[in-house]
Amino acid sequence: MDKFKRIAMWTGIVLIGVCGVILLGGGKIVSGTLLVTTAFLMALPSGPRKLPLWIGIPVLCGVFALVAWNISTTELPDTSHGMVMCGDEISDLYSPTGIEFVDQVMYIFSGFLAQAAPS
């Protein structure tokens, strides 16, 4: 059981860090920095806990709430014409689904992929 807990913990840390890097590349600097910092703080060797667990979990939930709020402030391009702006690198990768938060996340991810693509 201890091995499963370690694997789950490190998988969570890596996923939080990767999401932070994607948000940084997609233009959400504050959210990306929060997630990357959280991943680094979670990866610190945990000898005797400096922060009690009953404080750490609400802080982690607060960080995720701030990230979700920051993502929800993303302005989506106007798709009323049936086409996203021509000449925009993101337009090739982004297609709206109708669920606003999912569209915002996909738009940020498309921005990350456009930044990561070779020129």
Coordinates of N, CA and C in Angstrom, one line a residue:
M1 N 0.8 -1.2 0.0 CA 0.0 0.0 0.0 C 0.9 1.3 0.0
D2 N 2.0 1.2 0.7 CA 2.9 2.3 0.8 C 3.4 2.7 -0.6
K3 N 3.7 1.6 -1.4 CA 4.3 1.8 -2.8 C 3.2 2.5 -3.6
F4 N 1.9 2.1 -3.5 CA 0.9 2.7 -4.3 C 0.7 4.2 -3.9
K5 N 0.8 4.5 -2.6 CA 0.7 5.9 -2.2 C 1.8 6.7 -2.8
R6 N 3.0 6.2 -2.8 CA 4.1 6.9 -3.4 C 4.0 7.2 -4.9
I7 N 3.5 6.1 -5.6 CA 3.3 6.3 -7.0 C 2.2 7.3 -7.3
A8 N 1.1 7.2 -6.5 CA 0.0 8.2 -6.7 C 0.5 9.6 -6.4
M9 N 1.3 9.8 -5.4 CA 1.7 11.1 -5.0 C 2.6 11.7 -6.1
W10 N 3.6 10.9 -6.6 CA 4.5 11.4 -7.6 C 3.8 11.6 -8.9
T11 N 2.8 10.8 -9.2 CA 2.0 11.0 -10.5 C 1.3 12.3 -10.4
G12 N 0.7 12.6 -9.2 CA 0.0 13.9 -9.0 C 0.9 15.1 -9.1
I13 N 2.1 15.0 -8.5 CA 3.1 16.1 -8.6 C 3.5 16.3 -10.0
V14 N 3.8 15.3 -10.8 CA 4.2 15.4 -12.2 C 3.0 16.0 -13.0
L15 N 1.8 15.6 -12.8 CA 0.7 16.1 -13.6 C 0.4 17.6 -13.3
I16 N 0.6 17.9 -12.0 CA 0.4 19.3 -11.6 C 1.5 20.2 -12.3
G17 N 2.7 19.7 -12.3 CA 3.8 20.4 -12.9 C 3.6 20.6 -14.4
V18 N 3.2 19.5 -15.1 CA 3.0 19.5 -16.5 C 1.8 20.5 -16.9
C19 N 0.8 20.5 -16.1 CA -0.3 21.4 -16.3 C 0.2 22.9 -16.1
G20 N 1.0 23.1 -15.1 CA 1.6 24.4 -15.0 C 2.4 24.9 -16.1
V21 N 3.2 24.0 -16.7 CA 4.0 24.3 -17.9 C 3.1 24.6 -19.1
I22 N 2.1 23.8 -19.3 CA 1.1 24.1 -20.4 C 0.5 25.4 -20.2
L23 N 0.1 25.8 -19.0 CA -0.5 27.1 -18.7 C 0.5 28.2 -19.0
L24 N 1.7 28.0 -18.6 CA 2.7 29.0 -18.9 C 2.9 29.2 -20.4
G25 N 3.0 28.2 -21.1 CA 3.1 28.3 -22.6 C 1.9 28.8 -23.2
G26 N 0.7 28.6 -22.6 CA -0.5 29.1 -23.2 C -0.8 30.5 -22.9
G27 N 0.0 31.2 -22.1 CA -0.2 32.6 -21.8 C -0.8 32.9 -20.4
K28 N -1.1 31.9 -19.6 CA -1.7 32.1 -18.3 C -0.5 32.0 -17.3
I29 N 0.2 33.1 -17.2 CA 1.4 33.2 -16.4 C 1.2 32.9 -14.9
V30 N 0.2 33.6 -14.4 CA -0.1 33.5 -12.9 C -0.5 32.0 -12.6
S31 N -1.4 31.5 -13.3 CA -1.9 30.1 -13.1 C -0.7 29.1 -13.3
G32 N 0.1 29.2 -14.3 CA 1.2 28.3 -14.5 C 2.2 28.4 -13.4
T33 N 2.5 29.6 -13.0 CA 3.5 29.8 -11.9 C 3.0 29.2 -10.6
L34 N 1.7 29.4 -10.3 CA 1.1 28.8 -9.1 C 1.2 27.3 -9.2
L35 N 0.9 26.6 -10.3 CA 0.9 25.2 -10.4 C 2.4 24.6 -10.3
V36 N 3.3 25.3 -11.0 CA 4.7 24.8 -11.0 C 5.3 25.0 -9.6
T37 N 5.0 26.1 -8.9 CA 5.4 26.3 -7.5 C 4.8 25.3 -6.6
T38 N 3.5 25.0 -6.8 CA 2.9 24.0 -6.0 C 3.5 22.6 -6.2
A39 N 3.9 22.3 -7.4 CA 4.5 21.0 -7.7 C 5.9 20.9 -7.0
F40 N 6.6 22.0 -7.1 CA 7.9 22.0 -6.4 C 7.8 21.9 -4.9
L41 N 6.9 22.6 -4.3 CA 6.7 22.5 -2.9 C 6.2 21.1 -2.5
M42 N 5.4 20.5 -3.3 CA 5.0 19.1 -3.0 C 6.1 18.1 -3.1
A43 N 7.0 18.4 -4.0 CA 8.1 17.5 -4.2 C 9.3 17.6 -3.2
L44 N 9.2 18.6 -2.3 CA 10.3 18.8 -1.3 C 10.3 17.6 -0.4
P45 N 11.4 17.2 0.0 CA 11.5 16.0 0.9 C 10.7 16.3 2.2
S46 N 9.8 15.4 2.5 CA 8.9 15.7 3.6 C 9.3 14.9 4.8
G47 N 10.2 15.4 5.6 CA 10.6 14.8 6.9 C 9.5 15.1 7.9
P48 N 9.8 15.7 9.0 CA 8.7 16.1 9.9 C 7.9 17.2 9.2
R49 N 6.6 17.0 9.1 CA 5.8 18.0 8.4 C 5.8 19.4 9.1
K50 N 6.1 20.4 8.3 CA 6.1 21.8 8.9 C 4.7 22.3 8.8
L51 N 3.9 21.9 7.9 CA 2.5 22.3 7.8 C 1.6 21.2 8.1
P52 N 0.7 21.3 9.0 CA -0.3 20.2 9.3 C -1.1 19.9 8.0
L53 N -1.5 18.6 7.9 CA -2.3 18.2 6.8 C -3.6 18.9 6.7
W54 N -4.2 19.3 7.8 CA -5.5 20.0 7.8 C -5.4 21.4 7.3
I55 N -4.2 21.9 7.2 CA -4.0 23.2 6.6 C -3.5 23.1 5.1
G56 N -2.7 22.1 4.8 CA -2.2 21.8 3.5 C -3.2 21.5 2.4
I57 N -4.2 20.7 2.8 CA -5.3 20.3 1.8 C -6.1 21.5 1.4
P58 N -6.6 22.4 2.4 CA -7.3 23.6 1.9 C -6.5 24.6 1.1
V59 N -5.2 24.7 1.4 CA -4.3 25.5 0.6 C -4.2 25.0 -0.8
L60 N -4.1 23.7 -0.9 CA -4.0 23.1 -2.3 C -5.3 23.3 -3.0
C61 N -6.4 23.1 -2.3 CA -7.7 23.4 -3.0 C -7.9 24.9 -3.4
G62 N -7.4 25.8 -2.5 CA -7.4 27.2 -2.8 C -6.6 27.5 -4.1
V63 N -5.4 26.9 -4.2 CA -4.6 27.1 -5.4 C -5.3 26.6 -6.7
F64 N -5.9 25.4 -6.6 CA -6.7 24.9 -7.7 C -7.9 25.8 -8.0
A65 N -8.5 26.4 -7.0 CA -9.7 27.3 -7.2 C -9.2 28.6 -7.9
L66 N -8.0 29.1 -7.5 CA -7.5 30.3 -8.2 C -7.1 30.0 -9.7
V67 N -6.6 28.8 -9.9 CA -6.2 28.5 -11.3 C -7.5 28.3 -12.1
A68 N -8.5 27.7 -11.6 CA -9.8 27.5 -12.3 C -10.4 28.9 -12.6
W69 N -10.3 29.8 -11.6 CA -10.9 31.1 -11.8 C -10.1 31.9 -12.9
N70 N -8.8 31.8 -12.9 CA -7.9 32.4 -13.9 C -8.2 31.9 -15.3
I71 N -8.4 30.6 -15.4 CA -8.7 30.0 -16.7 C -10.1 30.5 -17.2
S72 N -11.0 30.6 -16.3 CA -12.3 31.1 -16.7 C -12.4 32.5 -17.1
T73 N -11.3 33.3 -16.9 CA -11.3 34.7 -17.4 C -10.7 34.8 -18.8
T74 N -10.4 33.6 -19.4 CA -9.8 33.6 -20.7 C -10.9 34.1 -21.7
E75 N -10.6 35.0 -22.5 CA -11.5 35.5 -23.6 C -11.4 34.6 -24.8
L76 N -12.4 34.0 -25.2 CA -12.4 33.2 -26.4 C -12.6 34.1 -27.7
P77 N -12.0 33.7 -28.8 CA -12.3 34.4 -30.0 C -13.7 34.3 -30.5
D78 N -14.2 35.3 -31.2 CA -15.6 35.3 -31.6 C -15.7 34.3 -32.8
T79 N -16.6 33.3 -32.5 CA -16.8 32.3 -33.5 C -18.2 32.4 -34.2
S80 N -18.8 33.6 -34.1 CA -20.1 33.8 -34.6 C -20.1 33.7 -36.2
H81 N -19.0 33.9 -36.8 CA -18.9 33.8 -38.2 C -18.6 32.4 -38.7
G82 N -18.5 31.4 -37.7 CA -18.2 30.1 -38.1 C -16.7 29.8 -38.3
M83 N -15.9 30.8 -38.2 CA -14.5 30.6 -38.4 C -13.7 31.4 -37.4
V84 N -12.6 30.9 -36.8 CA -11.8 31.7 -35.9 C -10.9 32.5 -36.8
M85 N -10.3 33.6 -36.3 CA -9.5 34.5 -37.1 C -8.6 33.8 -38.0
C86 N -8.6 34.3 -39.2 CA -7.7 33.8 -40.3 C -6.2 34.3 -39.9
G87 N -5.3 33.4 -40.2 CA -3.9 33.8 -40.0 C -3.4 33.5 -38.5
D88 N -4.3 33.2 -37.7 CA -4.0 32.9 -36.3 C -3.6 31.5 -36.2
E89 N -2.4 31.2 -35.6 CA -1.9 29.9 -35.4 C -2.8 29.0 -34.6
I90 N -3.5 29.6 -33.6 CA -4.4 28.9 -32.7 C -5.6 28.4 -33.5
S91 N -6.0 29.1 -34.5 CA -7.3 28.8 -35.2 C -7.2 27.4 -35.9
D92 N -6.0 26.9 -36.2 CA -5.9 25.6 -36.8 C -6.1 24.5 -35.8
L93 N -5.9 24.8 -34.5 CA -5.9 23.8 -33.5 C -7.2 23.9 -32.6
Y94 N -7.9 25.0 -32.6 CA -9.0 25.2 -31.7 C -10.3 25.1 -32.4
S95 N -11.2 24.3 -31.9 CA -12.5 24.2 -32.4 C -13.5 24.2 -31.1
P96 N -14.5 25.1 -31.1 CA -15.3 25.2 -29.9 C -16.2 23.9 -29.8
T97 N -16.5 23.6 -28.5 CA -17.3 22.4 -28.1 C -18.7 22.9 -27.7
G98 N -18.8 24.1 -27.2 CA -20.1 24.6 -26.7 C -20.1 24.7 -25.1
I99 N -19.1 24.0 -24.5 CA -19.0 24.1 -23.0 C -17.9 25.1 -22.8
E100 N -18.2 26.3 -22.2 CA -17.3 27.4 -22.1 C -16.0 27.1 -21.4
F101 N -16.0 26.4 -20.3 CA -14.7 26.2 -19.5 C -13.9 25.2 -20.3
V102 N -14.5 24.2 -20.9 CA -13.7 23.3 -21.8 C -13.1 24.0 -23.0
D103 N -13.9 24.9 -23.6 CA -13.4 25.7 -24.7 C -12.2 26.6 -24.3
Q104 N -12.3 27.2 -23.1 CA -11.2 28.0 -22.6 C -9.9 27.2 -22.4
V105 N -10.1 26.0 -21.8 CA -8.9 25.1 -21.6 C -8.3 24.7 -22.9
M106 N -9.2 24.3 -23.8 CA -8.7 23.9 -25.2 C -8.0 25.1 -25.9
Y107 N -8.5 26.3 -25.7 CA -7.9 27.5 -26.3 C -6.5 27.7 -25.8
I108 N -6.4 27.6 -24.5 CA -5.1 27.7 -23.8 C -4.1 26.6 -24.3
F109 N -4.6 25.4 -24.3 CA -3.8 24.3 -24.8 C -3.3 24.5 -26.3
S110 N -4.3 25.0 -27.1 CA -3.9 25.3 -28.5 C -2.9 26.4 -28.6
G111 N -2.9 27.4 -27.7 CA -1.9 28.4 -27.6 C -0.6 27.8 -27.3
F112 N -0.6 26.9 -26.3 CA 0.7 26.2 -25.9 C 1.3 25.4 -27.1
L113 N 0.4 24.7 -27.8 CA 0.9 23.9 -29.0 C 1.4 24.8 -30.1
A114 N 0.8 26.0 -30.3 CA 1.2 26.9 -31.3 C 2.6 27.5 -30.9
Q115 N 2.8 27.7 -29.6 CA 4.1 28.2 -29.1 C 5.2 27.1 -29.2
A116 N 4.8 25.9 -29.0 CA 5.8 24.8 -29.0 C 6.1 24.2 -30.4
A117 N 5.3 24.5 -31.4 CA 5.5 24.0 -32.7 C 6.7 24.7 -33.3
P118 N 7.4 23.9 -34.1 CA 8.6 24.5 -34.8 C 8.2 25.5 -35.8
S119 N 8.9 26.6 -36.0 CA 8.6 27.7 -36.9 C 8.7 27.3 -38.3

